[in-house]
Short mmCIF file of C-alpha atoms and ligand atoms in Angstrom, two decimals:
data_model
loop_
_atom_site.label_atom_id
_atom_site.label_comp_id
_atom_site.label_asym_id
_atom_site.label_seq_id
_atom_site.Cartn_x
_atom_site.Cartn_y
_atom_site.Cartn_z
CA UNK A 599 4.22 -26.16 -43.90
CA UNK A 600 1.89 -23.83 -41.41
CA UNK A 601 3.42 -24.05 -37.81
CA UNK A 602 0.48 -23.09 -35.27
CA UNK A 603 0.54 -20.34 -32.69
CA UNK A 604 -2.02 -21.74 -30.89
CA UNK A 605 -3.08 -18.53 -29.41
CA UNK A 606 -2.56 -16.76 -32.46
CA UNK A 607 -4.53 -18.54 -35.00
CA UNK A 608 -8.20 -18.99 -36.26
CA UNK A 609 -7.99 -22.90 -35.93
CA UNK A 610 -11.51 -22.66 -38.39
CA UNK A 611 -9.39 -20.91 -41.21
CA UNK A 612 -7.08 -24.18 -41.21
CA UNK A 613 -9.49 -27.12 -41.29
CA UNK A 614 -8.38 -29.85 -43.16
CA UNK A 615 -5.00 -28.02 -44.10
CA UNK A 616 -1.49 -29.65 -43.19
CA UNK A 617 -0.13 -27.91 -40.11
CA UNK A 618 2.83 -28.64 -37.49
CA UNK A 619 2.89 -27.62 -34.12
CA UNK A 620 6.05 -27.60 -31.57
CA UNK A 621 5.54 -27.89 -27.99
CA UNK A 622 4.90 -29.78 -24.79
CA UNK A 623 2.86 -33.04 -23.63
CA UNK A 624 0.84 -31.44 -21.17
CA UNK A 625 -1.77 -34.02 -21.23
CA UNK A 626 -1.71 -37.87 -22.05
CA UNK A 627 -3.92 -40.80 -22.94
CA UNK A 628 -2.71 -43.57 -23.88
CA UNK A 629 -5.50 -45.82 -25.60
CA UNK A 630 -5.15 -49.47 -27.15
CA UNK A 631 -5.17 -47.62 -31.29
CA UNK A 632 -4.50 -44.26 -30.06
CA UNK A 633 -3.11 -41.76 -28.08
CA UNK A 634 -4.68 -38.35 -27.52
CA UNK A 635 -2.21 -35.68 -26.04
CA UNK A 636 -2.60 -31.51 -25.07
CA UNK A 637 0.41 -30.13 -26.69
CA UNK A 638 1.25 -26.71 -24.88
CA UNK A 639 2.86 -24.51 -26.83
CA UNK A 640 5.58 -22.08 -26.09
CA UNK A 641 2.96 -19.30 -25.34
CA UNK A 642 1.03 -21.64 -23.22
CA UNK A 643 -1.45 -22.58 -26.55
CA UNK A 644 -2.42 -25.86 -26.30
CA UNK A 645 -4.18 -28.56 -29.14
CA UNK A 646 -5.37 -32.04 -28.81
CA UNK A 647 -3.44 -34.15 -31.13
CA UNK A 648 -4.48 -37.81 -32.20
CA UNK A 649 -1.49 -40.24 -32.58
CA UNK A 650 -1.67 -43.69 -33.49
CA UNK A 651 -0.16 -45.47 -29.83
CA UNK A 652 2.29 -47.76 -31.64
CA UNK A 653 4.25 -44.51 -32.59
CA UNK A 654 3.63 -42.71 -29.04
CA UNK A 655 5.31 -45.29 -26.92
CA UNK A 656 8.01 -43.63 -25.49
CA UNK A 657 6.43 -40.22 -24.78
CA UNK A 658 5.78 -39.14 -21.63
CA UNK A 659 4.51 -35.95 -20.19
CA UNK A 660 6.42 -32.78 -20.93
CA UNK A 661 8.46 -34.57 -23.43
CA UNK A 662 9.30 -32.09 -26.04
CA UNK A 663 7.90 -32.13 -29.50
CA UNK A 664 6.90 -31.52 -33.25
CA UNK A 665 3.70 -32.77 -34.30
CA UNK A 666 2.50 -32.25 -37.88
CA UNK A 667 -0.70 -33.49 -39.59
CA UNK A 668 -4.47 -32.62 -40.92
CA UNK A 669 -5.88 -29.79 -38.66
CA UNK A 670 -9.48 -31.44 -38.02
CA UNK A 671 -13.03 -30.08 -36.19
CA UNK A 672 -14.26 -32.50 -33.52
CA UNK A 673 -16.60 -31.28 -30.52
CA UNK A 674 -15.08 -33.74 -28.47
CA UNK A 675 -11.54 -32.27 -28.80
CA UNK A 676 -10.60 -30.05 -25.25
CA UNK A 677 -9.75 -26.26 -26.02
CA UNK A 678 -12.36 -25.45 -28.86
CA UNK A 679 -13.01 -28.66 -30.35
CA UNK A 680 -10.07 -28.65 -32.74
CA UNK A 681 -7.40 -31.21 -33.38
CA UNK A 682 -4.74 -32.15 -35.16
CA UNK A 683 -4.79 -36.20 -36.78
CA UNK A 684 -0.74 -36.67 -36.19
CA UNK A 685 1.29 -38.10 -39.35
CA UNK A 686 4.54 -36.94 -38.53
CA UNK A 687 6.47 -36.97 -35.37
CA UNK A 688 9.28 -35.79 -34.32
CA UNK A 689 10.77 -35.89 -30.92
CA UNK A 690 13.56 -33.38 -29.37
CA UNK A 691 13.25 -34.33 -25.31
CA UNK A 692 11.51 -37.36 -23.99
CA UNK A 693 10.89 -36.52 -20.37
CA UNK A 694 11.41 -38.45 -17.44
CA UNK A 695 8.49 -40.13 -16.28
CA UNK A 696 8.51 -38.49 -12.68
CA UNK A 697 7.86 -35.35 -13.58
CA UNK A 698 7.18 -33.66 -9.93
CA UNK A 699 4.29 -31.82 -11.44
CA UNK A 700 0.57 -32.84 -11.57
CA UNK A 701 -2.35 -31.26 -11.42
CA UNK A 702 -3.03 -30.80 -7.79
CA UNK A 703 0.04 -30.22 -5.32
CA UNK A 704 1.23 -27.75 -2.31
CA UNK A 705 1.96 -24.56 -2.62
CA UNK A 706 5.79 -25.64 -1.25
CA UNK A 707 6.11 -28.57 -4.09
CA UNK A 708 5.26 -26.04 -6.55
CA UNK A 709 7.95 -23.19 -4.61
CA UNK A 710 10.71 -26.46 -4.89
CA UNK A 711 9.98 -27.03 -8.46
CA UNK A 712 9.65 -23.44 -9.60
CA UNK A 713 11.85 -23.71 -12.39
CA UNK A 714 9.43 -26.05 -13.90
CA UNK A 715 6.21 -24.92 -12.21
CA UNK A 716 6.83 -21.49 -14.59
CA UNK A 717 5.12 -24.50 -17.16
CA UNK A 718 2.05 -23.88 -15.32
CA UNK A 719 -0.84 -21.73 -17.34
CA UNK A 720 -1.65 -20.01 -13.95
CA UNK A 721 2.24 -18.88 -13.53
CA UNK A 722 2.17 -17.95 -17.40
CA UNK A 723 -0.28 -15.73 -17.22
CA UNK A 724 0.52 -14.11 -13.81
CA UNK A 725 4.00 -13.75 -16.04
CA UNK A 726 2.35 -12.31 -19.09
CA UNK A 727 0.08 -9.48 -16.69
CA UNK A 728 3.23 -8.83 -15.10
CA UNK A 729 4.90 -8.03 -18.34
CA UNK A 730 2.04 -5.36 -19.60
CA UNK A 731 1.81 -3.58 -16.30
CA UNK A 732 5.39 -3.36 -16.41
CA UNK A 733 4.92 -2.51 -20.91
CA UNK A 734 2.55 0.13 -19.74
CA UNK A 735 4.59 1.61 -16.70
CA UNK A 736 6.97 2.43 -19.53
CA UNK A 737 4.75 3.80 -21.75
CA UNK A 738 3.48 5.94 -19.53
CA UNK A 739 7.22 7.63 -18.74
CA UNK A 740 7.76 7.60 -22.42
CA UNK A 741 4.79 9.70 -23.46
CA UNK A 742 5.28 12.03 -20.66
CA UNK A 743 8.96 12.50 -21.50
CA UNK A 744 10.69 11.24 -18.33
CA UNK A 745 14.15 10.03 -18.86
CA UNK A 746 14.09 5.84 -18.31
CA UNK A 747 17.89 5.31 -16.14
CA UNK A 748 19.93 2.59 -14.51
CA UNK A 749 21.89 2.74 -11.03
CA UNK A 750 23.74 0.46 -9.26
CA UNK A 751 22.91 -2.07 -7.15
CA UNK A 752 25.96 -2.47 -4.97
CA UNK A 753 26.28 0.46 -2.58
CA UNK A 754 27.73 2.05 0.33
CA UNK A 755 24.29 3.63 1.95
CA UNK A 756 21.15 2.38 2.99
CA UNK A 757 17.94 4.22 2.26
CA UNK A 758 15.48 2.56 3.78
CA UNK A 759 17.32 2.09 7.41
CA UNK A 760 19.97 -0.26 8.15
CA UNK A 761 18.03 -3.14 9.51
CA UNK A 762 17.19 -4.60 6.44
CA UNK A 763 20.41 -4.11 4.53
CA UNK A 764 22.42 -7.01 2.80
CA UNK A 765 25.93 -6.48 3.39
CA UNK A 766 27.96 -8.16 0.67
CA UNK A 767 31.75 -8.57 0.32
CA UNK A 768 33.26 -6.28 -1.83
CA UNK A 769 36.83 -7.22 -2.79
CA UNK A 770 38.24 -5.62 0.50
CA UNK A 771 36.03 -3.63 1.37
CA UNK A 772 31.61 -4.37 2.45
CA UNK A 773 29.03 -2.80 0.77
CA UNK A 774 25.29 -3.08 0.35
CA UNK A 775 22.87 -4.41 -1.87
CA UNK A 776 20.60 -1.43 -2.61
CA UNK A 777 17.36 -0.84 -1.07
CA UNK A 778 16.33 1.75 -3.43
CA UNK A 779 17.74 3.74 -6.22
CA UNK A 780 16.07 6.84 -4.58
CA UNK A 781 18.91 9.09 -3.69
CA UNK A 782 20.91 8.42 -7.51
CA UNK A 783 17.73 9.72 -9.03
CA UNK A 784 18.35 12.53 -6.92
CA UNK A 785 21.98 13.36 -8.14
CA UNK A 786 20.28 12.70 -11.74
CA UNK A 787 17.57 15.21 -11.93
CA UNK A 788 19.79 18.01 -11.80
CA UNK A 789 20.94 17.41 -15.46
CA UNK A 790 18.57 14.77 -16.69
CA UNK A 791 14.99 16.33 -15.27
CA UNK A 792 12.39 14.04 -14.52
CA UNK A 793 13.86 10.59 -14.42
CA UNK A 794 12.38 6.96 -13.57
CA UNK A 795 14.27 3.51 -13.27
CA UNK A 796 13.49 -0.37 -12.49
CA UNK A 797 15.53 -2.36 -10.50
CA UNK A 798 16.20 -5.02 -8.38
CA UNK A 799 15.72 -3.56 -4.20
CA UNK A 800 17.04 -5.91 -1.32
CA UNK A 801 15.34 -5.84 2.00
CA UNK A 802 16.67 -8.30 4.58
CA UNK A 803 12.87 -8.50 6.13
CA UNK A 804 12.89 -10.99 8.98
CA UNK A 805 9.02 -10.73 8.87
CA UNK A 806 6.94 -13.72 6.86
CA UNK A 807 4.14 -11.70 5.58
CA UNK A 808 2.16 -11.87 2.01
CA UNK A 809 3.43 -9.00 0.71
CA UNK A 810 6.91 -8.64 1.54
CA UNK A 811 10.29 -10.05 -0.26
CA UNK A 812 13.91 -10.02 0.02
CA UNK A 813 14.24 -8.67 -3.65
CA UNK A 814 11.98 -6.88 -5.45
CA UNK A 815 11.58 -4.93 -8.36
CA UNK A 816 11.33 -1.24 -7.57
CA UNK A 817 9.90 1.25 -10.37
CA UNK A 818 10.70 4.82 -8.51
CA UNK A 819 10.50 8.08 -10.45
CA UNK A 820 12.10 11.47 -9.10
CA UNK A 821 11.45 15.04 -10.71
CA UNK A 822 12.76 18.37 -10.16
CA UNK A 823 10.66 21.95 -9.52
CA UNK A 824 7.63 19.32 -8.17
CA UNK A 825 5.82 19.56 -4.84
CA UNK A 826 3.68 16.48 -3.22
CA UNK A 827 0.22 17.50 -5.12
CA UNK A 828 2.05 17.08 -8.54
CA UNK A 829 3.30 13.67 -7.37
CA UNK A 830 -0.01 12.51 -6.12
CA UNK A 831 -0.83 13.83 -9.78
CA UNK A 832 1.70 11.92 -11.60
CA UNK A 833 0.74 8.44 -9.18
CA UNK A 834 -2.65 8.52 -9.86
CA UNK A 835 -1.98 8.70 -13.99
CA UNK A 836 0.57 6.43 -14.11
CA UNK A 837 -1.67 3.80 -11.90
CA UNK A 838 -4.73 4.43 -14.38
CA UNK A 839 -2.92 4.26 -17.58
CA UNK A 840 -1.26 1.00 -15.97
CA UNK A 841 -4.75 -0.79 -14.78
CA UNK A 842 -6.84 0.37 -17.98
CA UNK A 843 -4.25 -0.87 -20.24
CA UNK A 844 -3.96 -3.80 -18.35
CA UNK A 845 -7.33 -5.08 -18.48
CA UNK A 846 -7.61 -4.37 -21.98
CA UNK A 847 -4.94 -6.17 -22.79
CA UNK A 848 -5.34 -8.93 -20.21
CA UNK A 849 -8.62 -9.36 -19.84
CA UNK A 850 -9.05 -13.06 -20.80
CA UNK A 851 -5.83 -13.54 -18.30
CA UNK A 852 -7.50 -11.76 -15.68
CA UNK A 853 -10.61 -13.78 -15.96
CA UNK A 854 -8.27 -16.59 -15.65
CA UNK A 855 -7.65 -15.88 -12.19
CA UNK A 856 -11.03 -15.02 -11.41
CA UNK A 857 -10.11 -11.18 -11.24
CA UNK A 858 -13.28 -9.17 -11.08
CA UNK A 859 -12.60 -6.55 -13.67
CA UNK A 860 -15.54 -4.00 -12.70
CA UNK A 861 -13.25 -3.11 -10.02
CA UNK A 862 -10.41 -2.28 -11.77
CA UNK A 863 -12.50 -0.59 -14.75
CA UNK A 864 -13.18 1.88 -12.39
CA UNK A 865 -9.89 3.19 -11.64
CA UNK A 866 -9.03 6.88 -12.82
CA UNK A 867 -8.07 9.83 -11.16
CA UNK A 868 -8.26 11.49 -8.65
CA UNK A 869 -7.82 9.09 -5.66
CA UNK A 870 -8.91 10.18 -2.55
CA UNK A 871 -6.74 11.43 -0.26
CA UNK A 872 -7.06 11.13 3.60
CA UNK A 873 -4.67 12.37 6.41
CA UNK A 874 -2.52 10.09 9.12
CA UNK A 875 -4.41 11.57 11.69
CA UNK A 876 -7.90 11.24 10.09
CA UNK A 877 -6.73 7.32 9.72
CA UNK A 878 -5.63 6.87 12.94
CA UNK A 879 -9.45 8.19 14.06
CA UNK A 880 -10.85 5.79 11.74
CA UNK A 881 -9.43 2.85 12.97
CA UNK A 882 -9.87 3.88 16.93
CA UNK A 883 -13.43 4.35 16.20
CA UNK A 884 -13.21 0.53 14.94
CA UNK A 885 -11.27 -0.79 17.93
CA UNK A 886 -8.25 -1.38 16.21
CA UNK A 887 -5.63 -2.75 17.98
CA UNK A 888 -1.62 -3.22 17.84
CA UNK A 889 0.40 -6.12 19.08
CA UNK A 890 2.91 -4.75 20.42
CA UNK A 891 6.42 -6.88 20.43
CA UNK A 892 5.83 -8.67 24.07
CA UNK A 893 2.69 -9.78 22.72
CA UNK A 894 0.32 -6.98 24.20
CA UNK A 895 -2.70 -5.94 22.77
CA UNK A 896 -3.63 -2.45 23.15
CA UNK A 897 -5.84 0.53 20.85
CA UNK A 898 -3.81 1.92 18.17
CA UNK A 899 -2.90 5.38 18.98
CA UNK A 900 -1.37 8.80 17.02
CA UNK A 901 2.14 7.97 16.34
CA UNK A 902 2.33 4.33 15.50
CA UNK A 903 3.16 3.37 12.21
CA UNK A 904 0.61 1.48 9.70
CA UNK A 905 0.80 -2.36 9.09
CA UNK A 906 -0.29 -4.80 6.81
CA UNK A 907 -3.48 -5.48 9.41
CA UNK A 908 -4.13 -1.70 9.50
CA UNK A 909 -4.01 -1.02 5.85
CA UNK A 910 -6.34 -3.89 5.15
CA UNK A 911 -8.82 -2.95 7.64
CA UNK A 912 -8.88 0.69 6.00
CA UNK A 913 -8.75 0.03 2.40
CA UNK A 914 -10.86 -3.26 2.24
CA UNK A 915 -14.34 -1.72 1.46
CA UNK A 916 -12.81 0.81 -1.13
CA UNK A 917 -12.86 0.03 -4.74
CA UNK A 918 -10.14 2.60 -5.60
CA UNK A 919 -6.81 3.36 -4.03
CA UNK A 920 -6.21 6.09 -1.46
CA UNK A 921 -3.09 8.51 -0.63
CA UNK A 922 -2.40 8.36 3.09
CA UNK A 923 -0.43 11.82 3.50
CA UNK A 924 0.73 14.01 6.70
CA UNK A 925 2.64 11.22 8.54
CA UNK A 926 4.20 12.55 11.48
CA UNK A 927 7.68 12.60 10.43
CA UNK A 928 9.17 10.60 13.44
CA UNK A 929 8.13 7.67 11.24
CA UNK A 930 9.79 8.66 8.24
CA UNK A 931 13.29 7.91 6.99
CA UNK A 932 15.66 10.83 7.07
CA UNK A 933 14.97 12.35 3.38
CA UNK A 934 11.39 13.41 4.09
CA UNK A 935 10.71 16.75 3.96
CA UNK A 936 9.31 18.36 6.79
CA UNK A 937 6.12 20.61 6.48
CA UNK A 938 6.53 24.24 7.88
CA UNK A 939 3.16 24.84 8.11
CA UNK A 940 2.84 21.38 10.07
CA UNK A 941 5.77 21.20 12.98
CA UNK A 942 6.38 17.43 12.87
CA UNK A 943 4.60 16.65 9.77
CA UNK A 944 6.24 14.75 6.46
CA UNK A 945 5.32 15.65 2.98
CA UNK A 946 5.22 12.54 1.88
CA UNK A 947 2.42 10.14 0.91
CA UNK A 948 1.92 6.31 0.87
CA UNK A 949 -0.47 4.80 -2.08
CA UNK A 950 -2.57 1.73 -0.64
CA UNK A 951 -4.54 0.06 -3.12
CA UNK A 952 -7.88 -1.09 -2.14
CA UNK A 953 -9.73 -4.33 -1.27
CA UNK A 954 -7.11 -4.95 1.51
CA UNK A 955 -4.02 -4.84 -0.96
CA UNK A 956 -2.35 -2.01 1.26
CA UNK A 957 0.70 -0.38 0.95
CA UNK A 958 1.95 0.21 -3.35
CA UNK A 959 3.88 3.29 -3.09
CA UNK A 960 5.61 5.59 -1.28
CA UNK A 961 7.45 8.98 -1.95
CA UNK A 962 6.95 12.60 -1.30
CA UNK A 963 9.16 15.89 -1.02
CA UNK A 964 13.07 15.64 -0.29
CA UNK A 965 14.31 17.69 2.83
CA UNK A 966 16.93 20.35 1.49
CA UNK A 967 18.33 21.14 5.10
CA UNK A 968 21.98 19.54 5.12
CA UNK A 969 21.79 19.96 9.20
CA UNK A 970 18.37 18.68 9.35
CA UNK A 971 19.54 15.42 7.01
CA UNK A 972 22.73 15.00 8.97
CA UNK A 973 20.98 14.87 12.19
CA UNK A 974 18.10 12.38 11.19
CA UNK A 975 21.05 9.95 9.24
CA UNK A 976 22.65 10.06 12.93
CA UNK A 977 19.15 9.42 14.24
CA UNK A 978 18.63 6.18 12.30
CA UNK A 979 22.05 4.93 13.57
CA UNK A 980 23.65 5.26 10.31
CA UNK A 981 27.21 6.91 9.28
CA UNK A 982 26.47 10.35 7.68
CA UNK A 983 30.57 9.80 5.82
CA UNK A 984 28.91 7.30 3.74
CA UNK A 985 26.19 10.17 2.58
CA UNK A 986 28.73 12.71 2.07
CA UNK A 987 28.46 12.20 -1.91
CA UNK A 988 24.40 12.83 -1.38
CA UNK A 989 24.87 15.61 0.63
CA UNK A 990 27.07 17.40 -2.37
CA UNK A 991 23.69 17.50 -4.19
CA UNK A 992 22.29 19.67 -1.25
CA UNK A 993 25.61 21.88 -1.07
CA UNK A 994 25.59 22.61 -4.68
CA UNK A 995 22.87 24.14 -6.02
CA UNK A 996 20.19 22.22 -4.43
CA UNK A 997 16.47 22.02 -5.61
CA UNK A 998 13.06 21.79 -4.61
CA UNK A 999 12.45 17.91 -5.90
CA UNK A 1000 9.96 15.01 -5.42
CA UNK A 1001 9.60 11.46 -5.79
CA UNK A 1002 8.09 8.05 -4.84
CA UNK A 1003 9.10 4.08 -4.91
CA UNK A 1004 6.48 1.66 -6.28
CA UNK A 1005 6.95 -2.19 -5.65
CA UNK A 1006 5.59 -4.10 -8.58
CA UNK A 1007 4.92 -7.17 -7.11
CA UNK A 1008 2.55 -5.37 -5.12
CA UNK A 1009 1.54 -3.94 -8.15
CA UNK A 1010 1.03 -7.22 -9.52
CA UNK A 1011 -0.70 -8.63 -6.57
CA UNK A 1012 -3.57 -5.82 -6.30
CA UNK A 1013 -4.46 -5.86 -10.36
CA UNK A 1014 -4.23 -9.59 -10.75
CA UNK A 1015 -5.87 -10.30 -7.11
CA UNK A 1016 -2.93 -12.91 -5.61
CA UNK A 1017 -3.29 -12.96 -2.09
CA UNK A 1018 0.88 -14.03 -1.76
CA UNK A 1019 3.28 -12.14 -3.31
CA UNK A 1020 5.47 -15.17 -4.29
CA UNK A 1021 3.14 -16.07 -6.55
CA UNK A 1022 3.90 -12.07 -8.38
CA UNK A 1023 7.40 -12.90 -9.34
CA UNK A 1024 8.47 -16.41 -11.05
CA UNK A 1025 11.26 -17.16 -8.94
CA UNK A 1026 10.78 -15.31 -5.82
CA UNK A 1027 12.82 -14.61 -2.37
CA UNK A 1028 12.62 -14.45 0.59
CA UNK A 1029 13.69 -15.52 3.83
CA UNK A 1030 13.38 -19.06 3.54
CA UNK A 1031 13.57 -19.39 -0.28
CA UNK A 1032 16.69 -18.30 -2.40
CA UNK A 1033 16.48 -21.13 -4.79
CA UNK A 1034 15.78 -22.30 -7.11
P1 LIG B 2526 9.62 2.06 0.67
O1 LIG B 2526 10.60 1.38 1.56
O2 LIG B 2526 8.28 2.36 1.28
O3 LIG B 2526 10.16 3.45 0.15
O4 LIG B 2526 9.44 1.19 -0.63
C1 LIG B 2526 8.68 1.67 -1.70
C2 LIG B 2526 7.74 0.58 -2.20
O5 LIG B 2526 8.47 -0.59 -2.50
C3 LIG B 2526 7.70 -1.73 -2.21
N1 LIG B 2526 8.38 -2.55 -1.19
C4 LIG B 2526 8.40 -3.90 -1.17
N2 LIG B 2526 7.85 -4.80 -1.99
C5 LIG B 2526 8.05 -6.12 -1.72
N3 LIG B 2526 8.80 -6.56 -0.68
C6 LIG B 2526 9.37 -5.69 0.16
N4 LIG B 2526 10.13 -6.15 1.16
C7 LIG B 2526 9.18 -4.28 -0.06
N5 LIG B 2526 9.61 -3.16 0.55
C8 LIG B 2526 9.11 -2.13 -0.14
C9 LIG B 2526 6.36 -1.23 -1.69
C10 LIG B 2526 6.69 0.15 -1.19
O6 LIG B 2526 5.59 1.00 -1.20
N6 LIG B 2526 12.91 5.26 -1.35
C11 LIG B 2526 11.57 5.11 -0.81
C12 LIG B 2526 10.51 5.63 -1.71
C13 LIG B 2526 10.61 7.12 -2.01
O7 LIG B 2526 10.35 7.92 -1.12
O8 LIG B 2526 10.96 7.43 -3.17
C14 LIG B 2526 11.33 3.62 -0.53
O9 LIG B 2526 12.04 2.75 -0.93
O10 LIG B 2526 5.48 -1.17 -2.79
#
């Protein structure tokens, strides 16, 4: 017996041959002598298959299935004009006939019914993009020998601040869920070299925007011996090898959702590279203005931070991404290095991919000044006793290091061109969602 792949296989090389397929009633018509249905596959293939009605009376749509019969050629036939003239049926799951999802519903149906919305082709392929950029990601530490590693989740320290920190209860004790695995690459490149890790990051955002959520997956990478140029370096490859790849691979998926790949062809390094205060003239000269908490409007001005409005207005006409670098350092969390050529200047550098996607990455040089740390740590209102481990790594032996946090839902958002982030991760959350 041949079992189809539907995506796999030349239906032409099997016309007229006996084959079985296993999957899903996406579609269903029901006629007086037979019934025609779309069977889905479990890699989202689908196949008309004709089934005399007396023996299709109890299916339903998604009820789960084995069909086998005569592969056939008909033009009429959805999905390349092939079908398969049913002789044998067997049934595993007859559905309920209320199956939440059709073809047209809101987005908040489809965020209630995730767990079966993931059936949708527009959710399988955002999952099967998802899963090369992520492929490629590794590939790309892999060739360039950087160590893959794991840290924990649950911690004692925040890294990004401690307004967005999840406290959880720890037998007797509270801890954290981590916002970043930044400062245990740090311990780890003192014996390991360059190392990289995914995980799971918790922010506690209270803000509803497109491109924030309460857990995402963070891909950060931190090296010894490197300065900010070589980490621009290493970003810009690692972004490249990820989009090229990706549309290779993809490119029928990406057409799917109406990505225009000329775009994203066009990505290779070097990105250009433009400074805080250079920005900050760009977007006066364009009127740009803040809200400010009370609901003020006034001209953004040196020293406030960049937003999601911002970063769209600046990258929106660029086809490539851009380093923003030389952020004063009053808006930087404690690790950033400080320049010494620059009094008040961070070397760090935020990625913002174009078209409006903003804000990918972020990373830069570590400060090695325990006083300098200590002070900022107070700064931020948080406890320096709960750094004391990551201050070891500056009292013994410390070294010049580098590195940089990338979001891949963003990731996912800019390549596959999905203006809300939910829609990045299968079963997403955020402040209002945490099930299903
Ligand atoms: P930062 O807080 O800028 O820096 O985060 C790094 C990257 O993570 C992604 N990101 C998010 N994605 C979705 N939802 C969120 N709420 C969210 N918050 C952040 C973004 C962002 O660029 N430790 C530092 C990085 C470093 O210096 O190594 C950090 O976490 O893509």
């Amino acid at each position: 017996m041949i079992h189809l792949r539907c995506n796999d296989v030349k239906y032409a090389d099997y016309i007229g041959k006996e084959v079985t397929v296993r999957g899903w009633v996406h579609r269903l018509r029901k006629q007086k002598e037979n019934t025609f249905m779309l069977i889905r596959d479990d890699r989202g293939g689908v196949i008309q298959c004709v089934l005399a009605t007396e023996k299709a009376l109890t299916l339903t749509i998604e009820s789960c299935l084995e069909v086998t019969g005569k592969l056939q050629q008909d033009s009429r036939a959805p999905e390349g004009g092939y079908e398969i003239r049913a002789t044998d049926l067997k049934i595993y799951g007859v559905a309920k006939v209320d199956y939440p999802i059709g073809e047209y519903q809101s987005e908040d149906l489809l965020l209630d019914n995730r767990h079966l919305a993931v059936r949708t082709r527009r959710m399988s392929t955002i999952a099967k993009i998802r899963a090369s950029i992520l492929k490629y990601a590794r590939q790309w530490f892999i060739e360039n020998n950087w160590l893959e590693v794991n840290v924990p989740v649950i911690v004692k320290d925040a890294v990004e601040g401690g307004s967005t920190l999840f406290k959880v209860r720890y037998f007797d004790d509270d801890a954290y869920l981590s916002q970043s695995a930044q400062l245990y690459l740090e311990a780890m490149v003192f014996s390991l070299g360059p190392v990289w890790s995914v995980t799971e990051s918790f922010r506690a955002e209270k803000s509803r925007t497109v491109r924030h959520l309460a857990e995402f997956t963070h891909m950060e990478a931190e090296a010894p011996w490197i300065i900010l140029d070589d980490l621009l370096r290493i970003q810009e490859q690692l972004i490249s090898h990820i989009v090229q790849n990706t549309v290779n691979e993809n490119s029928a998926d990406l057409g799917y959702l109406k990505r225009d790949l000329s775009d994203l062809k066009s990505i290779e390094p070097p990105f250009d590279k433009l400074s805080y205060e250079k920005v900050i003239e760009i977007l006066r000269s364009k009127d740009f203005v803040i809200i400010e908490d009370n609901g003020n409007e006034r001209k953004i001005e040196w020293g406030d931070d960049l937003n999601v409005d911002s970063e769209r207005e600046l990258t929106r006409n660029r086809s490539r991404p851009i380093f923003v670098v030389d952020f004063p350092i009053s808006l930087k969390p404690f690790y950033v290095k400080e320049d010494h050529e620059k009094e008040g200047i961070g070397l760090s550098a935020d990625m913002l991919a174009p078209r409006g996607f903003g804000e990918i990455s972020s990373g830069g040089e570590r400060e090695n000044d325990i006083t300098s740390i200590t002070k900022r740590i107070e700064k931020e209102s948080l406890d320096p006793k709960a750094y004391d481990w990551y201050l070891d790594l500056r009292r013994y032996g410390s070294v010049p290091h580098a590195g940089f946090g990338m979001g891949i839902e963003r990731l996912v958002r800019w390549i596959a061109n999905l203006q809300d982030i939910k829609d990045t991760v299968l079963f997403p959350r955020t402040m209002s969602r945490v099930r299903p």
